[in-house]
Amino acid sequence: MIKEGDLKLKIRKTLTGPLVMIAVMTGIGAVILTVAVPKLSLLLGKLEITPPLTTRIAISLSRFLVQEWPRILLFLGVLVFLFKIASKTINSRKFLDRLLLRSPLTSQLVRKINTAHTIEKLNFLMAKGVSLAESLENIAGATGNFYYQDALISAAQKVKSGLRASEALRPYQYLFPLIFIQMLEVGEDTGQLPMVLEKLGYFFNDEISRDLKSLAVFAELVLMVLFGALVGFFAISAIQPLI
């Protein structure tokens, strides 16, 4: 059974590589723009060479960064502050949660992570003697995604009215994978719901680990291409006027 702490650790490990690459790219880009490009601009001025378009773009970016860096930092700080405030409003939460659910890169992973969270909490609470309806309500309160909260609260109300959990969650197949609902139904039919939940937990653990690795590899490949394009652009900007 996947644990919430283990899941967070896996996500952190997955993000470490891409974040390091972004930091390296940002550092190298800043050094080139603030150190190398100004020297190139000075050299071209002494040689009275009219720089080509790529070089002029690099020089303009360099001057903007050198002259406006306090305003750039202030602007980024204001953006982060406004994002934190906006993320606390209901409409912003709905927008971000919907974006994660509909994005091709994150939709399947978000569904599996929230389903694994539901399985782990449901198995734990039911083992403590908490009723199925109350367990669903408690899970909803501990779920960060607005749409999963709404689905679990609605399912809990349906379970209280006499429906089985699999029937209550069936309308939310766009949130929960079909295999989860089908296996939940099997567990209810056979009276082996705890065992079924445990097996589902291991299954989604493997699925999430595989998806996280694939996402990390994809992100690193994209960043490598961007890094190569960045270095290539500055190399052309430096060599082209001399040629």
Coordinates of C-alpha atoms in Angstrom, one line a residue:
M1 CA 0.0 0.0 0.0
I2 CA 1.4 3.4 -1.0
K3 CA 1.8 5.9 1.8
E4 CA 1.2 9.6 1.5
G5 CA 4.7 10.4 2.8
D6 CA 6.3 8.0 0.3
L7 CA 4.3 9.5 -2.5
K8 CA 5.5 13.0 -1.6
L9 CA 9.1 11.8 -1.5
K10 CA 8.8 10.2 -4.9
I11 CA 7.4 13.5 -6.4
R12 CA 10.2 15.5 -4.8
K13 CA 12.8 13.1 -6.3
T14 CA 11.2 13.4 -9.7
L15 CA 11.2 17.2 -9.6
T16 CA 14.8 17.4 -8.3
G17 CA 16.5 16.7 -11.7
P18 CA 14.4 19.1 -13.8
L19 CA 14.7 21.8 -11.2
V20 CA 18.5 21.5 -11.0
M21 CA 18.6 21.7 -14.8
I22 CA 16.5 24.9 -14.8
A23 CA 18.7 26.4 -12.1
V24 CA 21.9 25.6 -14.1
M25 CA 20.3 27.0 -17.3
T26 CA 19.3 30.2 -15.6
G27 CA 22.7 30.6 -14.0
I28 CA 24.6 30.1 -17.3
G29 CA 22.2 32.3 -19.2
A30 CA 22.6 35.1 -16.6
V31 CA 26.4 34.8 -16.7
I32 CA 26.5 35.0 -20.5
L33 CA 24.1 38.0 -20.6
T34 CA 25.8 40.0 -17.9
V35 CA 29.5 39.1 -18.5
A36 CA 30.1 37.7 -22.0
V37 CA 27.7 39.7 -24.1
P38 CA 28.7 43.1 -22.8
K39 CA 32.3 42.3 -23.6
L40 CA 31.3 41.2 -27.1
S41 CA 29.3 44.4 -27.5
L42 CA 32.3 46.5 -26.5
L43 CA 34.6 44.6 -28.9
L44 CA 32.2 45.1 -31.8
G45 CA 32.0 48.8 -31.0
K46 CA 35.8 49.1 -31.1
L47 CA 36.0 47.2 -34.4
E48 CA 33.1 49.3 -35.8
I49 CA 31.3 46.2 -36.9
T50 CA 27.5 46.4 -37.4
P51 CA 26.1 43.3 -35.6
P52 CA 23.6 41.0 -37.3
L53 CA 20.1 40.5 -35.9
T54 CA 20.9 37.6 -33.6
T55 CA 23.7 39.6 -32.0
R56 CA 21.6 42.7 -31.6
I57 CA 18.9 40.6 -29.9
A58 CA 21.5 39.2 -27.4
I59 CA 22.9 42.7 -26.8
S60 CA 19.4 44.1 -26.2
L61 CA 18.6 41.3 -23.7
S62 CA 21.9 41.9 -22.0
R63 CA 21.4 45.6 -21.6
F64 CA 17.8 45.1 -20.3
L65 CA 18.9 42.5 -17.8
V66 CA 21.9 44.6 -16.5
Q67 CA 19.9 47.9 -16.3
E68 CA 16.5 46.6 -15.1
W69 CA 17.5 43.6 -12.8
P70 CA 16.0 45.3 -9.6
R71 CA 12.7 45.8 -11.4
I72 CA 12.8 42.3 -12.8
L73 CA 13.3 40.9 -9.3
L74 CA 10.5 43.1 -7.9
F75 CA 8.2 42.0 -10.7
L76 CA 8.8 38.3 -10.1
G77 CA 8.3 38.8 -6.3
V78 CA 5.0 40.6 -6.9
L79 CA 3.9 37.7 -9.3
V80 CA 4.7 35.1 -6.6
F81 CA 2.9 37.1 -4.0
L82 CA -0.2 37.5 -6.2
F83 CA -0.2 33.8 -7.1
K84 CA -0.2 32.8 -3.5
I85 CA -3.1 35.1 -2.8
A86 CA -5.0 34.0 -5.9
S87 CA -4.4 30.3 -5.1
K88 CA -6.4 30.6 -1.9
T89 CA -9.6 31.7 -3.6
I90 CA -12.2 29.1 -4.6
N91 CA -12.3 30.2 -8.3
S92 CA -8.5 30.0 -8.6
R93 CA -8.4 26.6 -7.0
K94 CA -11.1 25.4 -9.4
F95 CA -9.1 26.8 -12.3
L96 CA -5.8 25.2 -11.3
D97 CA -7.4 21.9 -10.4
R98 CA -9.2 21.8 -13.7
L99 CA -6.1 22.7 -15.6
L100 CA -4.2 19.8 -14.0
L101 CA -7.0 17.4 -14.8
R102 CA -7.2 18.4 -18.4
S103 CA -3.5 18.9 -19.2
P104 CA -2.2 15.9 -21.3
L105 CA 1.0 15.9 -19.3
T106 CA -0.6 15.7 -15.9
S107 CA -4.2 14.4 -16.2
Q108 CA -3.4 10.7 -15.8
L109 CA -0.9 11.2 -13.0
V110 CA -3.3 13.5 -11.1
R111 CA -6.1 10.9 -11.4
K112 CA -3.8 8.1 -10.2
I113 CA -2.3 10.1 -7.3
N114 CA -5.8 11.2 -6.0
T115 CA -7.1 7.7 -6.4
A116 CA -4.1 6.2 -4.5
H117 CA -4.7 8.8 -1.8
T118 CA -8.4 7.7 -1.6
I119 CA -7.5 4.0 -1.4
E120 CA -4.8 4.5 1.3
K121 CA -7.1 6.7 3.5
L122 CA -10.2 4.5 2.9
N123 CA -8.3 1.3 3.8
F124 CA -6.9 2.9 7.0
L125 CA -10.2 4.4 8.2
M126 CA -12.2 1.3 7.6
A127 CA -9.6 -0.8 9.4
K128 CA -10.2 1.5 12.4
G129 CA -13.9 0.8 12.3
V130 CA -15.0 4.0 10.6
S131 CA -18.1 3.5 8.4
L132 CA -17.8 3.8 4.6
A133 CA -19.8 7.0 4.4
E134 CA -17.8 8.7 7.2
S135 CA -14.6 7.5 5.6
L136 CA -15.4 9.1 2.3
E137 CA -16.3 12.4 4.1
N138 CA -13.0 12.4 6.0
I139 CA -11.1 11.7 2.8
A140 CA -12.8 14.6 1.1
G141 CA -11.7 16.9 3.9
A142 CA -8.1 15.8 3.5
T143 CA -8.1 16.0 -0.4
G144 CA -6.5 19.1 -2.0
N145 CA -8.2 18.9 -5.3
F146 CA -11.6 20.7 -5.4
Y147 CA -13.2 18.3 -7.8
Y148 CA -12.3 15.2 -5.8
Q149 CA -13.6 16.8 -2.7
D150 CA -16.9 17.5 -4.4
A151 CA -17.1 13.9 -5.8
L152 CA -16.3 12.2 -2.5
I153 CA -18.7 14.3 -0.5
S154 CA -21.5 13.6 -3.0
A155 CA -20.6 9.8 -2.9
A156 CA -20.7 9.8 0.9
Q157 CA -24.2 11.3 0.8
K158 CA -25.3 8.6 -1.7
V159 CA -23.8 5.8 0.5
K160 CA -25.8 7.2 3.4
S161 CA -28.9 6.9 1.4
G162 CA -28.3 3.2 0.7
L163 CA -26.1 3.0 -2.4
R164 CA -22.9 1.1 -2.5
A165 CA -19.6 2.9 -2.9
S166 CA -18.9 1.6 -6.4
E167 CA -22.4 2.8 -7.5
A168 CA -21.9 6.2 -5.8
L169 CA -18.5 6.7 -7.5
R170 CA -19.5 5.4 -10.9
P171 CA -20.6 8.8 -12.2
Y172 CA -17.1 10.2 -11.5
Q173 CA -15.2 8.0 -13.9
Y174 CA -13.6 11.1 -15.3
L175 CA -11.8 11.4 -11.9
F176 CA -11.3 7.8 -10.8
P177 CA -10.0 5.2 -13.2
L178 CA -12.5 2.6 -14.2
I179 CA -10.4 -0.3 -12.7
F180 CA -10.7 1.3 -9.2
I181 CA -14.5 1.4 -9.4
Q182 CA -14.7 -2.1 -10.9
M183 CA -12.4 -3.6 -8.2
L184 CA -14.3 -1.7 -5.5
E185 CA -17.5 -3.4 -6.8
V186 CA -15.8 -6.8 -6.7
G187 CA -14.7 -6.1 -3.1
E188 CA -18.2 -5.2 -2.1
D189 CA -19.7 -8.3 -3.8
T190 CA -17.3 -10.7 -2.2
G191 CA -17.0 -9.0 1.2
Q192 CA -13.2 -8.7 0.7
L193 CA -13.0 -4.9 0.4
P194 CA -9.9 -4.5 2.6
M195 CA -7.9 -7.1 0.6
V196 CA -9.1 -5.5 -2.7
L197 CA -8.1 -2.0 -1.5
E198 CA -4.6 -3.3 -0.4
K199 CA -4.0 -4.9 -3.9
L200 CA -5.3 -1.7 -5.6
G201 CA -2.8 0.3 -3.5
Y202 CA 0.1 -1.7 -4.7
F203 CA -1.1 -1.5 -8.3
F204 CA -1.4 2.3 -8.2
N205 CA 1.9 2.5 -6.4
D206 CA 3.6 0.9 -9.4
E207 CA 1.6 2.9 -11.9
I208 CA 2.5 6.2 -10.2
S209 CA 6.2 5.3 -10.0
R210 CA 6.3 4.5 -13.7
D211 CA 4.4 7.7 -14.7
L212 CA 6.7 9.8 -12.5
K213 CA 9.8 8.3 -14.2
S214 CA 8.3 8.9 -17.6
L215 CA 7.4 12.5 -16.8
A216 CA 10.9 13.1 -15.4
V217 CA 12.6 11.7 -18.5
F218 CA 10.3 13.8 -20.7
A219 CA 11.0 17.0 -18.7
E220 CA 14.8 16.4 -18.8
L221 CA 14.7 15.9 -22.6
V222 CA 12.8 19.1 -23.2
L223 CA 15.1 21.0 -20.9
M224 CA 18.2 19.6 -22.7
V225 CA 16.8 20.7 -26.0
L226 CA 16.1 24.2 -24.6
F227 CA 19.6 24.3 -23.1
G228 CA 21.1 23.3 -26.4
A229 CA 19.1 26.0 -28.2
L230 CA 20.1 28.6 -25.7
V231 CA 23.8 27.8 -26.0
G232 CA 23.6 27.6 -29.7
F233 CA 21.9 31.0 -29.9
F234 CA 24.6 32.7 -27.9
A235 CA 27.3 30.9 -29.9
I236 CA 25.9 32.1 -33.2
S237 CA 25.4 35.6 -31.8
A238 CA 29.1 35.7 -30.8
I239 CA 30.6 34.1 -34.0
Q240 CA 28.4 35.5 -36.7
P241 CA 29.6 39.1 -36.6
L242 CA 33.2 38.0 -36.6
I243 CA 32.6 35.9 -39.7

